[in-house]
XYZ file of C-alpha atoms in Angstrom:
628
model
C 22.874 243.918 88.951
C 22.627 246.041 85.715
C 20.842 248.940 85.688
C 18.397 247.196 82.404
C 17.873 244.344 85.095
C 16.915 246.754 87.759
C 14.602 248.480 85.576
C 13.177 245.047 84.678
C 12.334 244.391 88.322
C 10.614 247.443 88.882
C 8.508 247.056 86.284
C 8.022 243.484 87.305
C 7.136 244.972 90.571
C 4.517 247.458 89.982
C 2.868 244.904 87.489
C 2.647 243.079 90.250
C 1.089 245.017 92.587
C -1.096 247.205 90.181
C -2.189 243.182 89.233
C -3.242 242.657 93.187
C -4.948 246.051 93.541
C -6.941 245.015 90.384
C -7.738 241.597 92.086
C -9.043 243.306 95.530
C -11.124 245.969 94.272
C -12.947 243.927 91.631
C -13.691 241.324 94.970
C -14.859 244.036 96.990
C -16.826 245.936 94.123
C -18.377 242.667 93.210
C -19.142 241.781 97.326
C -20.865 244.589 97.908
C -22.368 245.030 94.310
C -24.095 241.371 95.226
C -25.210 242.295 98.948
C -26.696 245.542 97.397
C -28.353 243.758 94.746
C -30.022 241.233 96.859
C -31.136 243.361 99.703
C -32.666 246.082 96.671
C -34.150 243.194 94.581
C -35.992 241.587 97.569
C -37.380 245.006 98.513
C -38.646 245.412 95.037
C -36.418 248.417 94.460
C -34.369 246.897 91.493
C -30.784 246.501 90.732
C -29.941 249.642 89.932
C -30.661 251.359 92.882
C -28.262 248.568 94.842
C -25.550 249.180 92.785
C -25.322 253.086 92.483
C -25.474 252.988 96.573
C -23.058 250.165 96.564
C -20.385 252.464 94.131
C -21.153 255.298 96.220
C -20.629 253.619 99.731
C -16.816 252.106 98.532
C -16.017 254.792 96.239
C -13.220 257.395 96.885
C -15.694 259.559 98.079
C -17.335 257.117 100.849
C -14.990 254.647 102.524
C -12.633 255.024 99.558
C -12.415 251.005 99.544
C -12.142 251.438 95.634
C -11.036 254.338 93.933
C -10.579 255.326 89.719
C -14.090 255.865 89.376
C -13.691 257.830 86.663
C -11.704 255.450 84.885
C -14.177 252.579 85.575
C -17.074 255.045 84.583
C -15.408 255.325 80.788
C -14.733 251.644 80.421
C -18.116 250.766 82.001
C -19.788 252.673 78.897
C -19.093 249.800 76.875
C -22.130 248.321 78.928
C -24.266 251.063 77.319
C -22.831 250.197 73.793
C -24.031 246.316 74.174
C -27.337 247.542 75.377
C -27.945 249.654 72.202
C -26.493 247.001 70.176
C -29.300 244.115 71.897
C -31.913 247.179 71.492
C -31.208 247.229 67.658
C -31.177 243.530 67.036
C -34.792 243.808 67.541
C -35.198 246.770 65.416
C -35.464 246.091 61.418
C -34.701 248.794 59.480
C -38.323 248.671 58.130
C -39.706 249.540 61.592
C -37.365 252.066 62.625
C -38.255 254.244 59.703
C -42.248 253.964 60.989
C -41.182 255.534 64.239
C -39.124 258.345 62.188
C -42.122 260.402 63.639
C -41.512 259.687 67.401
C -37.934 260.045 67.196
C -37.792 263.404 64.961
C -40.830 264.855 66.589
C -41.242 263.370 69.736
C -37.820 263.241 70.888
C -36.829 266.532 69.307
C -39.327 268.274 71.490
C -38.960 266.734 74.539
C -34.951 267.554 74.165
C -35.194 271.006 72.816
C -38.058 272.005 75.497
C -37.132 270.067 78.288
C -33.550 271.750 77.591
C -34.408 275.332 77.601
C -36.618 274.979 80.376
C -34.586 273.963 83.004
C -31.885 276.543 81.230
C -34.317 279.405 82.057
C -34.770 277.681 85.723
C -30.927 277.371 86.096
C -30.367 281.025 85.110
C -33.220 282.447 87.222
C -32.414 280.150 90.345
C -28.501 280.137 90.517
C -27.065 282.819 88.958
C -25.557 281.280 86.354
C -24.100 283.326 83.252
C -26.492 282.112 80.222
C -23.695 280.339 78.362
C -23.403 278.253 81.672
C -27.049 277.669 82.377
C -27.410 276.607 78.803
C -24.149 273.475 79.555
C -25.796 272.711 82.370
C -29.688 272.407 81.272
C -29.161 271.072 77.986
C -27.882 267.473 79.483
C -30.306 267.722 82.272
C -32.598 267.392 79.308
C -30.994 263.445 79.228
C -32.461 260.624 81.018
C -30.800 257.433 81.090
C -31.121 254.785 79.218
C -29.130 252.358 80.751
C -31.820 252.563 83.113
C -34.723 252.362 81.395
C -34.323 250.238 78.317
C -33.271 246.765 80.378
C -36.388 247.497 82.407
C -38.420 247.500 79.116
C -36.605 244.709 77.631
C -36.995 242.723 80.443
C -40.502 243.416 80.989
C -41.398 242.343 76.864
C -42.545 246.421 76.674
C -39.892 247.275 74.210
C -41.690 246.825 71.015
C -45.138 247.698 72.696
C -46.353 251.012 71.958
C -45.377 252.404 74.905
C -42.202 251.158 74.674
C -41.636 252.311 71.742
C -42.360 255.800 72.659
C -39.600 255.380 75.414
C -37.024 254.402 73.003
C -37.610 256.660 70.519
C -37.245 259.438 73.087
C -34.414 258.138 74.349
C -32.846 257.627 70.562
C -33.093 260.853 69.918
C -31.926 261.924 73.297
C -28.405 259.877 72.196
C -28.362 261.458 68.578
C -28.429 264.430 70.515
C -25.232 264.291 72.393
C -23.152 265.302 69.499
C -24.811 268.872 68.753
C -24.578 269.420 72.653
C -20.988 268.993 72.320
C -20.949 271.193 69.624
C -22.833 273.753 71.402
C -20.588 273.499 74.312
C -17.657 274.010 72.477
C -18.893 277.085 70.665
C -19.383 278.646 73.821
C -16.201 277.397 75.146
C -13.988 280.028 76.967
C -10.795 277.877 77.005
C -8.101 278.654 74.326
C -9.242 277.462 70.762
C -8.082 273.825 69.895
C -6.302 273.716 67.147
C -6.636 270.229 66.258
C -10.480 270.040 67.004
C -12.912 269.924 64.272
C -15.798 272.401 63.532
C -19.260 271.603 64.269
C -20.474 271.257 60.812
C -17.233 268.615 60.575
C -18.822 266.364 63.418
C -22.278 266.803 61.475
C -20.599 265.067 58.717
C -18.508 262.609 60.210
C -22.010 261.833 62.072
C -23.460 261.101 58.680
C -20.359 259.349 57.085
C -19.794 257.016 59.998
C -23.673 255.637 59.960
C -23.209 254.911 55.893
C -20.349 253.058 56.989
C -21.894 251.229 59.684
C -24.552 250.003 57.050
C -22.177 248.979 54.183
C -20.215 246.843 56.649
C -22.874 244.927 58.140
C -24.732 244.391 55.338
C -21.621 242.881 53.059
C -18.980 242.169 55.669
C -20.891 241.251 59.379
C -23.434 239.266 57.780
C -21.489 236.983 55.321
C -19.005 236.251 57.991
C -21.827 234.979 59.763
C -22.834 232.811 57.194
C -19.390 231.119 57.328
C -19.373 231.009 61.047
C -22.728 229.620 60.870
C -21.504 226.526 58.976
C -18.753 225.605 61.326
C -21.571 225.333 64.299
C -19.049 226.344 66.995
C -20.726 228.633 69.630
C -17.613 230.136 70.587
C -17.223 231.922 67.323
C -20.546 233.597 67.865
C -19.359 235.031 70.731
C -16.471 236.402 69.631
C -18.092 237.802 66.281
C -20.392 239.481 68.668
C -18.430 241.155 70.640
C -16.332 241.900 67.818
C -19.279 243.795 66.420
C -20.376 245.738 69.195
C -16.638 246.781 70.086
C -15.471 247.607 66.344
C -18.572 249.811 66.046
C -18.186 251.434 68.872
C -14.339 251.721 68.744
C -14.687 253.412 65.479
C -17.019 255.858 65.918
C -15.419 256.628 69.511
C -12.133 257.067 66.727
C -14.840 259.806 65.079
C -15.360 261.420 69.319
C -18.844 260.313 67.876
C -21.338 258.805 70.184
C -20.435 254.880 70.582
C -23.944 253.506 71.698
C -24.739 254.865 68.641
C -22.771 252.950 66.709
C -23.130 250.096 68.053
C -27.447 250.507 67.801
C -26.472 251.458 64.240
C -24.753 247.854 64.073
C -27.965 245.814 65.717
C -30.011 247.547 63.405
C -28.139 246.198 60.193
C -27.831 242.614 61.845
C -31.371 243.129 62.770
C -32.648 240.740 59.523
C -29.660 238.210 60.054
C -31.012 234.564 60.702
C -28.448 234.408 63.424
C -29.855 236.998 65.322
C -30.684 235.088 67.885
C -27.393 233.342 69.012
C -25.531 236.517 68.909
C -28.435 238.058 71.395
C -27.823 235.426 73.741
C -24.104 235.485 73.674
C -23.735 239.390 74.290
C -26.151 239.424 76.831
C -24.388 238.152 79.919
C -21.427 240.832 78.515
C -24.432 243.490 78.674
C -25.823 242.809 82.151
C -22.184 242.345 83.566
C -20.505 246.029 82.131
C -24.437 247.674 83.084
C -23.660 246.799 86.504
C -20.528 248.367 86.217
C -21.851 251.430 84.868
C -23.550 251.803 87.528
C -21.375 250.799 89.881
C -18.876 253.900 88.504
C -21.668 256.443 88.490
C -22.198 255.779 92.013
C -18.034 255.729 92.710
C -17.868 259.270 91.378
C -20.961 260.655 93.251
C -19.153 263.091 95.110
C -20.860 262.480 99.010
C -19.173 265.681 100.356
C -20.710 267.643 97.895
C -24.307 266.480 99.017
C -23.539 266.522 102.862
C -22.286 270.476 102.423
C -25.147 271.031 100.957
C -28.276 268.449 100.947
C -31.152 270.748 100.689
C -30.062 272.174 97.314
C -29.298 268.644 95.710
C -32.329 267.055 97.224
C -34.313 270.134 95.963
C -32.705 270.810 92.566
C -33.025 266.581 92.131
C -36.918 266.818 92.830
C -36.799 270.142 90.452
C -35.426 268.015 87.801
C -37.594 265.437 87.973
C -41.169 267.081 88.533
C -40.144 269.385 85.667
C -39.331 266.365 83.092
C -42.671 264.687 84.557
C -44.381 267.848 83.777
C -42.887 268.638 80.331
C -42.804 265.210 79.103
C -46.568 264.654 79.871
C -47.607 267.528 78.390
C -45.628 266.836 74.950
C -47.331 263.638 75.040
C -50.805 264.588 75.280
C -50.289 267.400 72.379
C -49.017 264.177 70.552
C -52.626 262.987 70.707
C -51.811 259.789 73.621
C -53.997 259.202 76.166
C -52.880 260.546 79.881
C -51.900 257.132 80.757
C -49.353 256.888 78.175
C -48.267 260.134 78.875
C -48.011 260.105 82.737
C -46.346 257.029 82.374
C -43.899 258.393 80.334
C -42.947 261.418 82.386
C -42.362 259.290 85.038
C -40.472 256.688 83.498
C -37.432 259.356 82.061
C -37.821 261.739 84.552
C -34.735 261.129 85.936
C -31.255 262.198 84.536
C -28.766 260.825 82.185
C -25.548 259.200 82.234
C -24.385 261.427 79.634
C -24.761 264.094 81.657
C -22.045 263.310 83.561
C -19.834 263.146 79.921
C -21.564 266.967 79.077
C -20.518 268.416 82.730
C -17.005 267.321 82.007
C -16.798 268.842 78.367
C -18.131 272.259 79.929
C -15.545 272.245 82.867
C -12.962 271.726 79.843
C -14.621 274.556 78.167
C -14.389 276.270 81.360
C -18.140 277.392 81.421
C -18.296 275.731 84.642
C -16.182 275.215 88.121
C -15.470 272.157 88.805
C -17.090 272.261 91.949
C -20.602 273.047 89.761
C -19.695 269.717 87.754
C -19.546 267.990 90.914
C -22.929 269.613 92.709
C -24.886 268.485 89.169
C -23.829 265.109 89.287
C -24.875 264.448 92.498
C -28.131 265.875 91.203
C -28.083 263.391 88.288
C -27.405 260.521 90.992
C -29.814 261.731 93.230
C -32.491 261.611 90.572
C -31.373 258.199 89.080
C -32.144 256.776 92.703
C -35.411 258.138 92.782
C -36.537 256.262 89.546
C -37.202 252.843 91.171
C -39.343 254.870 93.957
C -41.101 256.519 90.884
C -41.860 253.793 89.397
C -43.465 251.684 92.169
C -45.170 255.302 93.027
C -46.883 254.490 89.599
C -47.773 250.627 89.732
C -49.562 251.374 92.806
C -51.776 254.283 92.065
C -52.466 251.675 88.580
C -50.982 254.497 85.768
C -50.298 251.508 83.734
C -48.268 252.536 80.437
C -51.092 251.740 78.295
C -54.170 253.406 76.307
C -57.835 253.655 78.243
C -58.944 251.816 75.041
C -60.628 254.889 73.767
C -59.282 254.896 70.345
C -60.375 251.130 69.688
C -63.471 249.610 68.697
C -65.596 248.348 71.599
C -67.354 244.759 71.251
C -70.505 246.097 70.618
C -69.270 247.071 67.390
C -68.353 243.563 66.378
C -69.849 241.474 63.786
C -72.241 238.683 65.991
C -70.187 235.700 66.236
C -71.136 231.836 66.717
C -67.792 231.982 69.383
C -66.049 235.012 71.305
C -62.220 234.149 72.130
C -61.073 236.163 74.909
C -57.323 236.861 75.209
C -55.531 236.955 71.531
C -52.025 236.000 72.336
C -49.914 233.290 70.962
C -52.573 230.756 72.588
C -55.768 232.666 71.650
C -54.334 232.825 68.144
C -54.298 229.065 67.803
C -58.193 228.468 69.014
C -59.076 231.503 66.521
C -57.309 230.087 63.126
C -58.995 226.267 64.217
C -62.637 227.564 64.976
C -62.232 230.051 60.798
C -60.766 226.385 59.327
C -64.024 225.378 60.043
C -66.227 228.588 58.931
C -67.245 229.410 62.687
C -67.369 232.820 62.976
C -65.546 234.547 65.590
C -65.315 237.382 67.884
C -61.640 238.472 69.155
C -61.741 240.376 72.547
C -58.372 242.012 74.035
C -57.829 244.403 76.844
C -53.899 245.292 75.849
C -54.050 247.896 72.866
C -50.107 246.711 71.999
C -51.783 243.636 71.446
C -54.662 245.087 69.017
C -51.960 246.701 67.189
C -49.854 244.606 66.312
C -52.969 242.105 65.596
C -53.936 244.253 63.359
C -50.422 245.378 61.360
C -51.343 241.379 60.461
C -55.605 242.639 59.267
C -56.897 240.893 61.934
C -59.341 242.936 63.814
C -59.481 242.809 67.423
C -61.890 244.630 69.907
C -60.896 246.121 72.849
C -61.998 245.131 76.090
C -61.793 242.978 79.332
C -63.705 240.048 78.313
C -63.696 238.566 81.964
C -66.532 241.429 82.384
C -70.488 240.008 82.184
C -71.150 243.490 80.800
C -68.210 243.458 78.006
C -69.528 240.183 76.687
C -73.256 241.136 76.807
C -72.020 244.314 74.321
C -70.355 241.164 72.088
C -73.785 239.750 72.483
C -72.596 236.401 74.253
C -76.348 235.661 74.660
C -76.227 234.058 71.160
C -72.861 232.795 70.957
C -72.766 228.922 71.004
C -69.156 229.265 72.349
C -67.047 231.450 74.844
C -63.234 230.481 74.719
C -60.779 232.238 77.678
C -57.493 231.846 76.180
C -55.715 234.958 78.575
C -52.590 234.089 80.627
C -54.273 235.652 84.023
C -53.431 233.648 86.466
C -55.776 235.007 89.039
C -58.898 234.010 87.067
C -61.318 231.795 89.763
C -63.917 230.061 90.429
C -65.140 233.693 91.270
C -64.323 235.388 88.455
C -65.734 232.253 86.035
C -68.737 231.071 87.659
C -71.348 234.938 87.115
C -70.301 234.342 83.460
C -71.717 231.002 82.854
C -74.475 231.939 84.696
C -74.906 234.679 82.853
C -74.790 233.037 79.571
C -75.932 229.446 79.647
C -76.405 228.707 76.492
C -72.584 229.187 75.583
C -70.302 226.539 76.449
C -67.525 228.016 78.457
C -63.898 226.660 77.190
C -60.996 228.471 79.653
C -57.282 228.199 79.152
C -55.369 227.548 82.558
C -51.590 228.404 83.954
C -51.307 224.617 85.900
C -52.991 222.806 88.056
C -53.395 225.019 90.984
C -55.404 226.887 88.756
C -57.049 224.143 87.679
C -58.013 223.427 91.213
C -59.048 227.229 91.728
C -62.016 227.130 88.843
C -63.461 223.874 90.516
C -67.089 224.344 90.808
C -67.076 227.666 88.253
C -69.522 224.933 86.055
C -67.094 225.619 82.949
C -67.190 222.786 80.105
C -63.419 222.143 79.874
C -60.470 223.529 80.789
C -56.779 222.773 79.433
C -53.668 223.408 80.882
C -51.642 225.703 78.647
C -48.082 223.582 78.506
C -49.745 219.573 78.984
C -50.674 219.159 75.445
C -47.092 220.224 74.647
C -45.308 218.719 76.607
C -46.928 215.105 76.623
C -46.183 215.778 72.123
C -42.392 216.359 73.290
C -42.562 213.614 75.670
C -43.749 210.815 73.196
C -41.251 212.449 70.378
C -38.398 211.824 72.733
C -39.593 207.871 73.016
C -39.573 207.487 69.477
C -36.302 209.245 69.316
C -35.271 206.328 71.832
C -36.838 203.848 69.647
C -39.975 203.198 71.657
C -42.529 201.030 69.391
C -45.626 203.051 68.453
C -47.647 201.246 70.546
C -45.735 201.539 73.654
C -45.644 204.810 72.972
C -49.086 205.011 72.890
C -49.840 203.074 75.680
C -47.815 205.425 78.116
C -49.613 208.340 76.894
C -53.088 206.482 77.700
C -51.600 205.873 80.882
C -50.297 208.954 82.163
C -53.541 211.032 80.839
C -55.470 208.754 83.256
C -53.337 208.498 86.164
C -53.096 212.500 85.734
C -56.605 212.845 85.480
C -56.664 210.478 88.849
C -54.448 212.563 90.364
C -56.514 215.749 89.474
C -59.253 214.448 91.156
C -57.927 213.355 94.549
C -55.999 217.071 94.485
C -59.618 218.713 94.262
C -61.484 216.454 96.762
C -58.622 217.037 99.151
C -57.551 220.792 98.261
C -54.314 219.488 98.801
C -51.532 219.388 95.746
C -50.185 216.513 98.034
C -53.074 214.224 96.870
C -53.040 211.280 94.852
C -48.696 210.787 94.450
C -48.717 207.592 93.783
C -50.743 208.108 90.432
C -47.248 208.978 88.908
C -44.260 207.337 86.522
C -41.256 207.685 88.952
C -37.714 205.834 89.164
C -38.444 202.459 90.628
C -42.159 202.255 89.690
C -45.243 203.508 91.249
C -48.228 201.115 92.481
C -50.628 202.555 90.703
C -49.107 203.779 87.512
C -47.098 200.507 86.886
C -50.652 198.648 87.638
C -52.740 200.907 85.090
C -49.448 200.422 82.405
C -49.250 196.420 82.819
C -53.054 196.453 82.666
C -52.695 198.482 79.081
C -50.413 195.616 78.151
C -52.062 192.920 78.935
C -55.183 194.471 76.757
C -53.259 195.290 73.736
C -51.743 191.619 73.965
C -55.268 190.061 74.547
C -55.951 191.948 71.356
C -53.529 190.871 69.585
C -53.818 187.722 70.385
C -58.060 187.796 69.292
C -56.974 189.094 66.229
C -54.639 186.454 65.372
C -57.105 183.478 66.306
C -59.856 185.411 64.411
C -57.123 185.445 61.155
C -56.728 181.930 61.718
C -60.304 180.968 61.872
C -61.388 182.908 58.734
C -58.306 181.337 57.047
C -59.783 177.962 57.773
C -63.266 178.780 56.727
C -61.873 179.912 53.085
């Protein structure tokens, strides 16, 4: 055999088994990911939590099932990249210049403060020389945002008030990355790099690379999408998506620029596109997929030994971390002029650290303003405090610090204009009832209890009071004494016979109108004395139902006929559920495969009218055709 041949084989070889080593650790990372997951997300912990434990336990430093975490922890970034990228598709340009205030100010002073606080705590504590304290504070200053922005997103808080807040903070946080780079490598002690660029260099390229960023989506990205938008094929959205978020981020990673950056900087030019949509839905299984990842590798290179030789100090410099970004963060918030809420719900919600702390440690052990060993004792303190964010959270949902205003800055209902109708609850339902009861010159009184809500209501002039209008004493300050009407149009779920039946006693001149989830609610107001009550998706879906018989060419008076039916046989049904209090009640009033006593009686019955109808019509034709 030739030497080329055997060089062939033994490439062959270790392609091969660097293939199967591939293969087995992404099956047991995934395994145990999964197990984690599932145990974390039935406790009500979240998915985070189960998969930085999950890293940790088969990482090289646990039962070193898995190693490279390093390696996975740079390619997992990419899930941070997508995340920014979904984050700016909901951000027009227009609306990221309004919060120039929360990111500049805001943000600014949480970094800067936050940063040379726990600098002077480092330095004071540990012993640190002031050029190491300062690497080592500055991206404790970070919180993450891989952590917090899904939570947001998935919770519909992003573009609330709050939520904004959050990002903005964490915006600035990522802008922030590249002077802290800077700043390490002015105060590095390793031999000068030649090949490096200066700080004010970066500055530029920072600037240069976001103009670039624009001009490209704005007359290359979104013209291609145009001509992918004619050919219909889903698969090209997919791959013009991901060729988005990875050309952004590729290029400014080309810069050693920040990459989730660039690829926010890319969302926020496609932010206007009418295709917005599909490419959200296509990146987003990418997104959760390299997230879980992320975390995965953060808890792979959590370095266990380093905690077991010394857990007091992490577990104390951890809670240090966090109950000083609590403290700070709150603080900056109230001398922003929020309420305490707001604030408090902010400390806690990026208290913890950052994942780009872990790329700042590395850059100062380069620099060689800290030991490796240091870099090692601070991650597991930015781990340690990543766990305890879940914990945080539900610490807050319990004791009620809900992220929102105490209503103090709105106008209470007393202030309102007397109304012939109050509408409680002005979401996308609520909105509806309001624009039908003004077609008609009814005046109207619009009660919410969720300032984001007010807000944005009134970025559209439409003024709405603040308040919980399932109160008797918050509708008495509406004066619902002279109202003819009182509409519940909230999505509250838990809203009873209980909570319904002091109002219209209360008020019984007003006829009480209440939007409900199904019918188990519907069974749960029974006996509240209410007027009428609608289900919030019946209406809709009996219109979709009868749209999709015509589609099927059903005659219009079939059609008709089976919506007479199944209101009755419903309504039937309804009634035998409450008599009973049993959702078992009254199956046979239903359409199924194969009939259905009653429902094929009432249908035939229908028939047999509309044909007896017909047929009187046609003998009275006749007979005034024979009189004439």
């Amino acid at each position: 055999m030739t030497l080329l041949a055997l060089a062939a084989a033994g490439v062959e070889a270790v392609a091969e088994t660097t293939t199967d080593a591939v293969l087995i650790e992404a099956t047991i990372l995934l395994g145990v990911a999964t197990l984690f997951v599932m145990v974390f997300r039935r406790l009500g912990l979240g998915a985070v939590l189960g998969y930085l434990l999950a890293g940790a336990l088969v990482g090289p430093h646990g039962l070193g099932l898995v190693g490279g975490g390093e390696s996975k922890l740079a390619f997992a970034e990419i899930g941070i990249a997508f995340l920014l990228f979904l984050v700016g598709l909901e951000l027009h340009p227009r609306r990221l210049w309004e919060l120039r205030r929360a990111i500049f100010g805001l943000g600014l002073a949480q970094v800067v403060v936050t940063g040379l606080i726990l600098t002077g705590l480092i330095l004071v504590t540990l012993g640190f020389s002031w050029q190491a304290a300062l690497a080592l504070g500055l991206p404790l200053a970070l919180s993450s945002t891989a952590q917090v922005l899904p939570g947001l997103k998935s919770s519909g808080r992003i573009n609330s008030p709050f939520g904004e807040k959050a990002f903005s903070i964490l915006l600035f946080q990522d802008l922030a990355i590249v002077p802290m780079i800077t700043i390490v490598a002015a105060l590095s002690r390793a031999p000068a790099n030649p090949d490096a660029p200066p700080g004010w260099q970066t500055a530029f390229f920072t600037v240069w690379a976001i103009v670039v960023l624009v001009l490209v989506g704005r007359f290359i990205v979104n013209p291609l999408l145009r001509i992918v938008g004619r050919y219909g094929e889903r698969e090209l959205f997919v791959v013009v998506g991901l060729l988005v978020v990875l050309a952004s981020a590729a290029f400014m990673h080309s810069l050693h620029l920040s990459t989730a950056l660039g690829a926010f900087i890319a969302g926020v030019m496609l932010a206007d596109s009418p295709y917005r949509h599909e490419i959200e839905a296509d990146v987003e299984p990418f997104r959760l997929v390299l997230l879980g990842l992320f975390f995965l590798a953060v808890g792979m290179v959590l370095d266990i030994q380093a905690v077991l030789a010394r857990p007091l100090l992490v577990a104390a410099l951890a809670a240090g971390l966090v109950v000083t970004k609590l403290a700070v963060l709150t603080i900056l918030v109230r001398l922003f002029g929020k309420p305490w809420k707001i604030a408090l719900g902010l400390g806690l919600l990026l208290s913890q650290g950052g994942e780009f702390g872990f790329l700042l440690f590395t850059q100062a052990t380069q620099a060689q303003l800290i030991a490796p060993e240091a870099a090692s004792l601070f991650s597991a303190v930015v781990t340690l405090s990543m766990v305890s964010t879940p914990f945080l959270m539900l610490f807050a949902r319990n004791l009620e610090f809900a992220p929102e205003s105490d209503g103090s800055e709105y106008d209470d209902p007393e202030n309102a204009p007397r109304g012939s109708a109050i509408v409680v609850g002005y979401g996308r339902f609520g909105q509806i009832v309001a624009q039908m009861l003004t077609a008609v010159d009814c005046s109207v009184t619009l009660i919410d209890k969720k300032p984001s809500q007010i807000e944005v209501s009134g970025r559209f002039d439409t003024k709405v009071y603040y308040g919980d209008g399932l109160k008797v004493d918050v509708l008495r300050r509406a004066d619902a004494e002279e109202a003819r009407l009182i509409i519940f149009c909230t999505d509250d779920r838990s809203v009873d016979a209980g909570v319904l039946a002091p109002i219209v006693k209360a008020f019984p001149d007003a006829k009480i109108l209440t939007r409900v989830f199904d019918r188990r609610q519907l069974m749960a107001i029974d006996g509240a004395g209410v007027d009428g009550a609608v289900r919030e998706t019946f209406e809709s879906s009996i219109a979709l139902g009868m749209m999709a018989l015509k589609q099927i060419d059903v005659s219009d008076q079939e059609i008709a006929d089976v919506e007479l039916a199944l209101r009755h046989l419903d309504t039937e049904r309804l009634n035998a559920q409450i008599s009973e209090g049993d959702l078992s009640a009254g199956m046979d009033h239903r359409f199924v495969p194969g009939g259905g006593r009653q429902a094929a009686s009432i249908l035939e019955r229908l028939r047999e009218r509309r044909q007896a109808a017909k047929l009187a019509r046609e003998e009275a034709e006749r007979e005034e055709a024979a009189g004439s």
